[in-house]
XYZ file of C-alpha atoms in Angstrom:
573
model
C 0.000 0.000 0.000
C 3.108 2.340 0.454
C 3.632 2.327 -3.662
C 0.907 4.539 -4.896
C 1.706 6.596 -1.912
C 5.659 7.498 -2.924
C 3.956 7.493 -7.082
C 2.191 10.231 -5.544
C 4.720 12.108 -4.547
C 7.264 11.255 -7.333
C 4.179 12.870 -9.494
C 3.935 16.038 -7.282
C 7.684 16.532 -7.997
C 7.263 16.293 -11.498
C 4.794 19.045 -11.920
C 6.480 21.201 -9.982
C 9.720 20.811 -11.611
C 7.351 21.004 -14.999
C 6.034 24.060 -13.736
C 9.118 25.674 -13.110
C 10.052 24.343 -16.543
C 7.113 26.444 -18.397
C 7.920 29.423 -16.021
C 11.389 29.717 -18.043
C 9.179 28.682 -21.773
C 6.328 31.318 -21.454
C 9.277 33.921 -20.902
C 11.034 32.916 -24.316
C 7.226 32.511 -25.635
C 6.944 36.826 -24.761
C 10.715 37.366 -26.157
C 9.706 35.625 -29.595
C 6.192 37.205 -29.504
C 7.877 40.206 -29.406
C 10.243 39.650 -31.893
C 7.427 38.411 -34.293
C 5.739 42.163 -33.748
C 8.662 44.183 -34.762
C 8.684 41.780 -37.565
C 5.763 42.375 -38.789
C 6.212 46.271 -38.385
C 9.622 46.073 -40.807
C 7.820 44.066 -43.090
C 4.864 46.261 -43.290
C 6.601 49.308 -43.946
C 8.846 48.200 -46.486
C 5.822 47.011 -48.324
C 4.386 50.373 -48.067
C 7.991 51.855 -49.402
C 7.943 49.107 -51.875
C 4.155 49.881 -53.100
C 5.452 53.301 -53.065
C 8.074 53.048 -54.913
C 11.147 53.634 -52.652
C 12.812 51.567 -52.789
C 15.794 52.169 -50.652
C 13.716 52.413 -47.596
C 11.749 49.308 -48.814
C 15.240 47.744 -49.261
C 16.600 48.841 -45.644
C 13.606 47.666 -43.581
C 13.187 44.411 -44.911
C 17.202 44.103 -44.589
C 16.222 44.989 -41.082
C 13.613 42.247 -40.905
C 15.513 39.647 -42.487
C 18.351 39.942 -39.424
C 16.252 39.930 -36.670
C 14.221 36.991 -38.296
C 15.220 33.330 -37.025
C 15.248 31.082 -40.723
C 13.959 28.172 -38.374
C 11.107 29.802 -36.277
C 10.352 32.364 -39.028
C 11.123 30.545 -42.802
C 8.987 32.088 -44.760
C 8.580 35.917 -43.846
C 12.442 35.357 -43.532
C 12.442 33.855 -47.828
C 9.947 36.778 -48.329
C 11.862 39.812 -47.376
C 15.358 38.219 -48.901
C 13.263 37.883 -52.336
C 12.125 40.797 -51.929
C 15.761 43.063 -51.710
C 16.691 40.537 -54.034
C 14.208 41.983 -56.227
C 14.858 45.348 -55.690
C 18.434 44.887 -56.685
C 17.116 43.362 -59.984
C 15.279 46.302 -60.385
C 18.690 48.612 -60.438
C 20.595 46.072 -62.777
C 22.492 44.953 -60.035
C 22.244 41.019 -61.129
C 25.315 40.298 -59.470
C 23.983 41.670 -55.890
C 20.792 40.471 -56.431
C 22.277 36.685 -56.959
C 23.763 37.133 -53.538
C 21.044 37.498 -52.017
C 18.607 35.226 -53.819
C 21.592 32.230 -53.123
C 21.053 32.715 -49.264
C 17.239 31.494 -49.698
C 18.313 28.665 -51.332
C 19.378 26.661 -48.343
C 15.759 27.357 -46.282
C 13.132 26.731 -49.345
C 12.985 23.131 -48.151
C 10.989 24.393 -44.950
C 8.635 26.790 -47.265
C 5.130 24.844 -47.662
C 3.888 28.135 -49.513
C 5.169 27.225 -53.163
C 5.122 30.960 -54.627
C 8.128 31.781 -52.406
C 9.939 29.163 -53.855
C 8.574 30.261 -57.517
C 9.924 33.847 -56.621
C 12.997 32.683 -55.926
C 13.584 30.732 -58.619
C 12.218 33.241 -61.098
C 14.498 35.949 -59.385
C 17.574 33.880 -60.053
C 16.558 32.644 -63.452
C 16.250 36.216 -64.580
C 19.633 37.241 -62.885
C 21.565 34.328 -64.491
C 19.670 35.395 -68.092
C 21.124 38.783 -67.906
C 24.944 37.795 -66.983
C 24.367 35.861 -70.007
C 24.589 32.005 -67.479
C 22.265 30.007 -70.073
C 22.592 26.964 -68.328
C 21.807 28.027 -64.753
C 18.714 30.468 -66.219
C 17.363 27.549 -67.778
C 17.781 25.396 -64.569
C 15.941 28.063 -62.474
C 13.060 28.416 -64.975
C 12.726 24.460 -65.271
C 11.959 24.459 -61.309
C 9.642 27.134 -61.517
C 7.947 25.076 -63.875
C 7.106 21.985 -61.984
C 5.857 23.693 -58.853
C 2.528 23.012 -57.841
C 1.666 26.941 -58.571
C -1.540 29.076 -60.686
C -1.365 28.412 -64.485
C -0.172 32.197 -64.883
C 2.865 31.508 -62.947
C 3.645 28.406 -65.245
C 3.109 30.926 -68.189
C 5.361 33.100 -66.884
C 8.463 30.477 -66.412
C 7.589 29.069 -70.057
C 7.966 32.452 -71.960
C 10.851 32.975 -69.955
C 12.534 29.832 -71.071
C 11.806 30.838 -74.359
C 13.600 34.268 -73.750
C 16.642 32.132 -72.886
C 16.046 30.475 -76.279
C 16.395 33.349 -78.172
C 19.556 34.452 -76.345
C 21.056 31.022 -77.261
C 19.968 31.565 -81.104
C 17.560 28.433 -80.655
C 14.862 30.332 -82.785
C 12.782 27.062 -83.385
C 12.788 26.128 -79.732
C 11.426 29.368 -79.060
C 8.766 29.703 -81.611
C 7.508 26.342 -80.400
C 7.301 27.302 -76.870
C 5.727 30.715 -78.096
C 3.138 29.099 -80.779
C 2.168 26.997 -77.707
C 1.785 30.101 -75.685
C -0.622 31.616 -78.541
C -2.997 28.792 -78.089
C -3.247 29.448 -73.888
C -6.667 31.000 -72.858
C -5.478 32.836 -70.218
C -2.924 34.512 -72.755
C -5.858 35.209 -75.075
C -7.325 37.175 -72.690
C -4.732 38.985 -71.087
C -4.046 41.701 -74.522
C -0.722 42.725 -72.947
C 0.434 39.048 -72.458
C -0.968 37.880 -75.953
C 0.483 40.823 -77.680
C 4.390 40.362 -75.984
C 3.804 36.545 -76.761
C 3.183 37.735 -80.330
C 5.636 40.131 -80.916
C 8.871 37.536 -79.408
C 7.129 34.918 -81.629
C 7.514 37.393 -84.601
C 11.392 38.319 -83.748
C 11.669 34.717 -84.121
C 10.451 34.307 -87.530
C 12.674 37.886 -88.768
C 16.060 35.804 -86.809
C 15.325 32.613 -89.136
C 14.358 34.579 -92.126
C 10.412 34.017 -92.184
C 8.202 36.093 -93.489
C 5.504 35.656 -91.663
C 7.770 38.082 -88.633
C 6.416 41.208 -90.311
C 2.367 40.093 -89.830
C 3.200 38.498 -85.762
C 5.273 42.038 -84.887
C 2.425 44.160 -86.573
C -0.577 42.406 -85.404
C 1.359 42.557 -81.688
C 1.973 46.892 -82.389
C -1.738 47.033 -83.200
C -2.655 45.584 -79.692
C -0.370 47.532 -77.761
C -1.436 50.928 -79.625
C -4.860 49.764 -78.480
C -3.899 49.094 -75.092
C -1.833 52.227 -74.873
C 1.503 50.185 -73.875
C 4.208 52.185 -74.298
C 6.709 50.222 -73.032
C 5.352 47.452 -75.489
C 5.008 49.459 -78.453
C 8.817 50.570 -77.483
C 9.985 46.936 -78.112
C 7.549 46.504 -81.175
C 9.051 49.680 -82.863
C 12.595 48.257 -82.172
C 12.210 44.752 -83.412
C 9.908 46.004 -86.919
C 13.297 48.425 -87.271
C 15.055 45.470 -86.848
C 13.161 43.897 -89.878
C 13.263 46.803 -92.426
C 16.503 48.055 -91.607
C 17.825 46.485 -94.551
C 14.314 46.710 -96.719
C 13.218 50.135 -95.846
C 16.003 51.977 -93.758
C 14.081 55.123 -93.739
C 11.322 53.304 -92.031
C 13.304 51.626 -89.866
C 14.912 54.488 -88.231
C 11.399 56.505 -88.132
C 10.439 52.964 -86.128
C 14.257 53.117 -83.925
C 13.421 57.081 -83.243
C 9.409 55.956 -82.295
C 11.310 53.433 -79.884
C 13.232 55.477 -78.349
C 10.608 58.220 -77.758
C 8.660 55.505 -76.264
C 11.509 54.509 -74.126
C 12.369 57.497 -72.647
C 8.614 58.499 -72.011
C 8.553 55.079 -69.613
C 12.558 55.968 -68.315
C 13.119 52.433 -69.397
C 17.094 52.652 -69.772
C 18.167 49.301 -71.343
C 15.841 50.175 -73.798
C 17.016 53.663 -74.601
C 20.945 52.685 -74.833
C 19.531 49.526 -77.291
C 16.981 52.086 -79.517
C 20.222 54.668 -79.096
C 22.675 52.055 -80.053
C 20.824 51.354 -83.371
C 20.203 55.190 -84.468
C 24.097 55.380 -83.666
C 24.182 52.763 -86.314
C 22.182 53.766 -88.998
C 22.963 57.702 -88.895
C 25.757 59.986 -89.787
C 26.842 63.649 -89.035
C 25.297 65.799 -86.762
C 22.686 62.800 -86.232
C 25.423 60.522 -85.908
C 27.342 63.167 -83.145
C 24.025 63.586 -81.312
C 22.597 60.338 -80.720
C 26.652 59.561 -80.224
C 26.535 62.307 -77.049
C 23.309 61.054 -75.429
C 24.615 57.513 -75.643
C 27.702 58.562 -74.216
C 26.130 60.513 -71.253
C 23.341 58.061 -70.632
C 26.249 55.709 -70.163
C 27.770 57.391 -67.778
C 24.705 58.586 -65.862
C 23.120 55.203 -65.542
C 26.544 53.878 -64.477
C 26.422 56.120 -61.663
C 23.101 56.168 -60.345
C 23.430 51.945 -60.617
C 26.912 52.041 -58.661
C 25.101 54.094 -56.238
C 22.388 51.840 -55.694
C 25.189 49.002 -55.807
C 27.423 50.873 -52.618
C 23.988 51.655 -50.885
C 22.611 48.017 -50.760
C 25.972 46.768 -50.132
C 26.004 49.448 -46.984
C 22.877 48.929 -45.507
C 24.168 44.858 -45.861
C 27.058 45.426 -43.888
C 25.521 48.276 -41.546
C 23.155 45.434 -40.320
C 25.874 42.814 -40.142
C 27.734 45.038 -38.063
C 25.110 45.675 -36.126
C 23.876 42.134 -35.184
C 27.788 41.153 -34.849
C 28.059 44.112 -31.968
C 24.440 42.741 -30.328
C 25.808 39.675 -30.631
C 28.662 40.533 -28.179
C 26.341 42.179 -26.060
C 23.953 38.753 -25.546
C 27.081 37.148 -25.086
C 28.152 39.189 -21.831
C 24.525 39.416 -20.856
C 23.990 35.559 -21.055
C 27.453 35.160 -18.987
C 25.554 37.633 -16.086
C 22.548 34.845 -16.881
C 23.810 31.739 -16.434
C 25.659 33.288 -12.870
C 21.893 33.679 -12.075
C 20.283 30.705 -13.768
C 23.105 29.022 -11.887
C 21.749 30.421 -8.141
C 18.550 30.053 -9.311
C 18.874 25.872 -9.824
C 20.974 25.608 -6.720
C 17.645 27.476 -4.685
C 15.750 25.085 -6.934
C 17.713 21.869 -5.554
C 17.160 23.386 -2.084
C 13.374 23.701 -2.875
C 13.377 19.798 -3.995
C 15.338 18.590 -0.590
C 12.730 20.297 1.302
C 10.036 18.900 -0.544
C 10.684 15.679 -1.067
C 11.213 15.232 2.800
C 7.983 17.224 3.645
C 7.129 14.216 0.912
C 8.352 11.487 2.957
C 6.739 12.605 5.732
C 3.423 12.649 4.323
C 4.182 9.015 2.688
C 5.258 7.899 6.455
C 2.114 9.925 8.064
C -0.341 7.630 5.197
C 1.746 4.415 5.653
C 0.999 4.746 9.535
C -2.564 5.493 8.787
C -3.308 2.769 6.638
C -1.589 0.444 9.200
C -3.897 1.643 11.622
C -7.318 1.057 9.519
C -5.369 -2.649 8.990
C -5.163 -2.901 12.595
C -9.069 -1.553 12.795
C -10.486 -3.857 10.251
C -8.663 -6.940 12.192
C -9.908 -5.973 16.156
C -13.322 -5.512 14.405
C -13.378 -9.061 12.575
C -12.192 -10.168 16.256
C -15.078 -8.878 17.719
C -17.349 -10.730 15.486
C -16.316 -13.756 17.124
C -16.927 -12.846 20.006
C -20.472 -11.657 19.502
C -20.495 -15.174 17.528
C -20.246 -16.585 20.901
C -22.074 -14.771 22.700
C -24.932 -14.851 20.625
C -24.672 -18.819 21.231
C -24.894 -18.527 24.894
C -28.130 -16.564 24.662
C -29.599 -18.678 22.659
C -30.036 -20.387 26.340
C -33.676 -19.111 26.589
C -34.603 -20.835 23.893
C -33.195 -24.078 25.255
C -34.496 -23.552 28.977
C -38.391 -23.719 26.709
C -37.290 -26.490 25.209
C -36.263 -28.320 28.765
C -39.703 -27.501 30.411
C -41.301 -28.722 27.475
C -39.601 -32.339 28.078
C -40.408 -32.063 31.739
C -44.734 -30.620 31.253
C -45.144 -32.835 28.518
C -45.396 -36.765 28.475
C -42.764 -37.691 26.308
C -44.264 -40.710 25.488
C -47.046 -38.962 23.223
C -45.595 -39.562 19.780
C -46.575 -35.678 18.616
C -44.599 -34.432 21.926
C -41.483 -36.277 20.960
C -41.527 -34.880 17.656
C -42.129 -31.242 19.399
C -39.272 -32.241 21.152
C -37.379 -33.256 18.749
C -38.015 -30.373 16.334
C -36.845 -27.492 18.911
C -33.714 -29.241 19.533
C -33.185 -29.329 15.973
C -34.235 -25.632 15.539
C -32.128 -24.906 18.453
C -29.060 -26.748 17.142
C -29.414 -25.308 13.210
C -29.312 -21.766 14.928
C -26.635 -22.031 16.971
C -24.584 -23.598 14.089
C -25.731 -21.169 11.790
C -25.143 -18.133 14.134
C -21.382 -19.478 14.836
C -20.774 -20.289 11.255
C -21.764 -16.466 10.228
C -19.454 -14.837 13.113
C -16.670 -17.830 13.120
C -12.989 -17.014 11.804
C -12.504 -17.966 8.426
C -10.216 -19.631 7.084
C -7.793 -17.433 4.604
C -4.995 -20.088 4.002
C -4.983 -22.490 1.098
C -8.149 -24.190 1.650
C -10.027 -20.560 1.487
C -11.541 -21.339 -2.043
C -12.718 -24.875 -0.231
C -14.266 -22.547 2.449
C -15.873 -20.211 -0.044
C -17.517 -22.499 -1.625
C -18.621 -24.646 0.940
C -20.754 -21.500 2.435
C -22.529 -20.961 -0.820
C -23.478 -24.059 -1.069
C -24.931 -24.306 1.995
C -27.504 -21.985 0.737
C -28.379 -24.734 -2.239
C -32.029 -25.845 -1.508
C -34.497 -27.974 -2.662
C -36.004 -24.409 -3.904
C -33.062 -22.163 -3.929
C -30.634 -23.459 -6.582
C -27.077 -21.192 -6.066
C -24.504 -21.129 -8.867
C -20.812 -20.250 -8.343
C -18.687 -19.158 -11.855
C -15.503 -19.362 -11.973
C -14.437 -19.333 -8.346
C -11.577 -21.451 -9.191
C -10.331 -19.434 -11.850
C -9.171 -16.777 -9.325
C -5.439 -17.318 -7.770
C -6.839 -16.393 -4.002
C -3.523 -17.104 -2.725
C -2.579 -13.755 -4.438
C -5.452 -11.897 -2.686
C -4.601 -10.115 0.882
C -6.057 -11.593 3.842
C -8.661 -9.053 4.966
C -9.685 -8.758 1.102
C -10.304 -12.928 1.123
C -12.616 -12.173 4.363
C -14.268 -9.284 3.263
C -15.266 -11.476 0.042
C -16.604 -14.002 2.422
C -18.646 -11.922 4.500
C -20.324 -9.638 1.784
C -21.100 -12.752 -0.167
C -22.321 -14.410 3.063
C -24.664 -11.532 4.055
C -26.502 -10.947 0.508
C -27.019 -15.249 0.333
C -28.681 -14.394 3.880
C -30.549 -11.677 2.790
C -31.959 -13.598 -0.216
C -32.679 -16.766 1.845
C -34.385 -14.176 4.628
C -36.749 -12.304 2.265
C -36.573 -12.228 -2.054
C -38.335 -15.791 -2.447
C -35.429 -16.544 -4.737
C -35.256 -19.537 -6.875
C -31.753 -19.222 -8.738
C -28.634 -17.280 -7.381
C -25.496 -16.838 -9.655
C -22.607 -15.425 -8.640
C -19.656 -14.766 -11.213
C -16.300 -14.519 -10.587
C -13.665 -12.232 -12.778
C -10.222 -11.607 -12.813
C -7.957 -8.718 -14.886
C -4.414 -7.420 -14.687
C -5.569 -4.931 -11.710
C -9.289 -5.993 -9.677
C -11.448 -8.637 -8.781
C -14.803 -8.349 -10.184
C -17.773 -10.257 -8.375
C -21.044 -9.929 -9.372
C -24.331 -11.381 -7.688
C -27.864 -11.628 -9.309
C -30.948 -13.719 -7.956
C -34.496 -14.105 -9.697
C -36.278 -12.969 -6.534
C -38.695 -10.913 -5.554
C -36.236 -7.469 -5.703
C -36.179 -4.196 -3.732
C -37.219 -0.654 -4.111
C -33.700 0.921 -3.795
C -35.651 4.132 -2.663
C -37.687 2.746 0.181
C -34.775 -0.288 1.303
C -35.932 -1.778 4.397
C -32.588 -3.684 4.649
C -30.560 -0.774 5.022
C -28.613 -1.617 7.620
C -27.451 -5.078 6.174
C -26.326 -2.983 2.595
C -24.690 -0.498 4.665
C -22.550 -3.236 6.399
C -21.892 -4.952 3.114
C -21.063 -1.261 1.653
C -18.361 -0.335 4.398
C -16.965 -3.690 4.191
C -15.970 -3.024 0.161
C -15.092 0.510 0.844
C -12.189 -0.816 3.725
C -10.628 -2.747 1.115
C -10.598 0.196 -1.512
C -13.556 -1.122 -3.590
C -16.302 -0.109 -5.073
C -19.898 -1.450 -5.565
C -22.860 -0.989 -6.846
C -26.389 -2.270 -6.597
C -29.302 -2.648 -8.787
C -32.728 -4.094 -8.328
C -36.270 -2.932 -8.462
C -39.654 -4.459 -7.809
C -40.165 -7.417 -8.989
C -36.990 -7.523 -10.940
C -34.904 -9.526 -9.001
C -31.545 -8.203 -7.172
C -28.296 -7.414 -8.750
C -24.979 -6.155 -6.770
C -21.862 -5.465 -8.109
C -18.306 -5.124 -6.557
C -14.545 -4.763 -7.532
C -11.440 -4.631 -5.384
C -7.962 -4.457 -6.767
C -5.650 -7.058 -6.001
């Protein structure tokens, strides 16, 4: 009985060590909740920046939210805002930069479950590697775009962007078969601005191998965009029809070269103005040829600038926040130093805490052991005491004997109906007194205890009462504790009493069960039942109750009018 007692306390131990335990968590729980709030602040103003288009503050605060980000805890705002300043640097021809810091995604997409992170990165990359002319790599990127589970415009996207790479490589029918297949997507057909770029590439095609069906694809594509009022489209459709005539028509081919560049410089597209300038440069001479020679030359150097300034400031903010987390990093370091000095007091208080309590523990364990000892000891005097009301129950049953005396000495014995008088009181007198001394006798708890059982139910067999006993022998009762084995006894003694007394039973069963833990008993009769609301037996159930509650039992008990009487009790071994 000691076990669950010191299980007890082990268990008390455990939460309060476990308590302790998610004293120290919900404190890291309010540093990263924290954390994740200033996160989300970065983030949301370098989106504004970004939708604003600043983007050098949209740049610096998602820098800022990338380094207080954790890659593990935080994966994909932590891809997001890296693609994101990788896109920027795209965006001021910084491919080299922007590779950088697309590369240090690479290594976290694994945790990403949100595929369009991944598609952004590989898209970013693909693009970067296209313009520092890395075919093989561009084409690598693109291909994994491709086969992500991602919208159908996304897979549009990575296939006319493979085709791009086509037409860099001079692989003109590769491209035109990506692009014719493009032609025949519905959501290309209804997207003008898509249909008409898909159109115009698939006419530069044609004009590279010498078709001549370029002129009608780049026309048909200048229509849309004139409809559409795309001037950065009608900027590349001008430049690739000047392309076409520039050997057929040169006058119209520099009136389309002078239309691109117009168009160009109206969206500030730069690429395209050095490319439109590049071509008038070609196809001019004197003062044209000096002019368009002098804006090339200064939007050279201008764009150079403004892109190495871009370049330095990126690479500043970079390092500004490396430096920055490398100097906070120092700091935590002395700070956890001056917290592991205190973590360290605080677990040596905590080991004090334990000692105390786990002999305030053994204390208790002690205080229940003695208890429970004590009910042992209770349960035993009171069984003890039962004998002796067993006996001296049989000595008053002298009244009844001292009637049965005069009756031999009023009465002439030699009547025959006297001597069976006679003869029937002595037996009365004799089945009581054996009765009463069985019912309050010790019982017999060694070996021979099933033997016992047994025998007192089947004193209760009748020529009307037939009792049944299931599976007695399947119990090990050697196993069972002594005041358990009596307890069974007595219980099962007092309802076979009861029954015989007053439910005009004709058939008693009583089963027998054994699991891992308990003994299960359960007793039904056919008899005449009880009203468990109006019991005049009370007293009897309430002995048979307390006797299965001493043993740590239970029991229940079910009967009604009529309906015969059912009682059910478990013990564990």
């Amino acid at each position: 009985m000691i076990l669950p007692r010191i299980h007890l306390s082990l268990y008390i131990v455990f939460i309060f060590l476990l308590l302790l335990s998610c004293q120290k968590k919900d404190i890291q729980t309010v540093k990263y909740k924290n954390s994740n709030i200033q996160i989300d602040k970065f983030i949301s103003k370098a989106n504004r920046f970004y939708d604003n288009n600043e983007l050098d503050s949209a740049f610096l605060y998602y820098n800022k939210a990338k380094f207080i980000c954790s890659p593990v805890r935080n994966t994909e705002t932590y891809v997001h805002a890296l693609n994101q300043m990788a896109y920027i640097q795209q965006n001021q021809g910084d491919f080299v930069g922007s590779e950088s810091t697309a590369i240090e995604v690479i290594s976290y997409l694994k945790y990403i479950k949100n595929p369009e992170h991944v598609w952004n990165t590989y898209i970013i990359l693909g693009i970067n590697y296209l313009n520092t002319y890395d075919f093989k790599n561009a084409l690598l990127y693109f291909n994994k775009a491709l086969v992500l589970k991602t919208p159908e415009w996304k897979k549009v996207t990575a296939k006319s962007n493979i085709a791009l790479v086509y037409i860099e490589q001079q692989k003109y029918n590769r491209a035109i078969q990506v692009f014719d297949n493009l032609l025949a997507h519905e959501d290309i057909k209804k997207n003008p601005e898509d249909y008409a770029q898909a159109l115009d590439n698939l006419g530069f095609c044609y004009y590279k191998i010498g078709d001549v069906k370029a002129e009608a694809y780049l026309q048909k594509a200048l229509n849309i965009r004139l409809q559409t009022n795309d001037n950065t489209g009608q900027a590349k459709s001008h430049l690739h029809l000047a392309y076409l005539q520039k050997d057929k028509n040169p006058s119209l081919s520099k009136k389309h070269l002078i239309l691109s560049y117009e168009k160009y410089t109206l969206v500030n597209h730069i690429d395209g103005r050095l490319t439109s300038l590049k071509q008038l440069i070609e196809d001019s001479s004197g003062k044209e040829l000096k002019k368009y020679s002098v804006r090339y030359v200064e939007l050279i150097d201008s764009i150079f600038e403004i892109r190495q300034k871009a370049k330095n400031q990126f690479a500043k903010m970079k390092y500004d926040s490396k430096k920055e987390k490398d100097e906070n990093l120092i700091l935590k370091t002395y700070r956890a130093q001056n917290e592991l000095q205190l973590e360290k007091q605080k677990n040596r208080n905590i080991v004090s805490y334990i000692l105390i309590f786990l002999s305030l523990s053994l204390i208790l364990v002690l205080y229940f052991y003695l208890t429970s000892r004590g009910n042992r000891e209770k349960i035993e005097a009171t069984y003890q005491s039962e004998t002796r009301i067993s006996k001296k129950l049989h000595d008053e049953l002298a009244n009844d004997i001292y009637h049965t005396m005069a009756f031999a000495e009023n009465k002439n014995l030699s009547v025959i109906e006297n001597k069976e008088q006679l003869l029937n009181n002595l037996d009365t007198i004799y089945s009581r007194t054996r009765d009463i001394s069985k019912e309050n006798s010790p019982i017999i708890t060694d070996e021979n205890y099933c033997l016992y059982l047994k025998d007192m139910i089947i004193r209760f067999n009748t020529a009307q009462i037939s009792v049944l006993a299931t599976n007695i022998d399947g119990i090990n009762w050697n196993q069972i504790d002594t005041n358990k084995k009596i307890t069974v006894y007595r219980v099962l003694q007092e309802l076979l009493v009861n029954m015989k007394k007053h439910s005009n039973s004709s058939l008693v069963n009583i089963d027998f069960v054994k699991t891992d833990r308990n003994v299960i008993i359960n007793y039904i009769d056919n008899g005449k039942g009880i009203d468990i609301n109006n019991i005049t037996l009370k007293n009897g159930l309430y002995n048979i109750e307390n006797r299965v509650l001493s043993i740590k039992g239970t029991i229940d008990i079910d009967s009604a009018p009529g309906k015969g009487f059912k009682a059910f009790f478990k013990f564990p071994v």
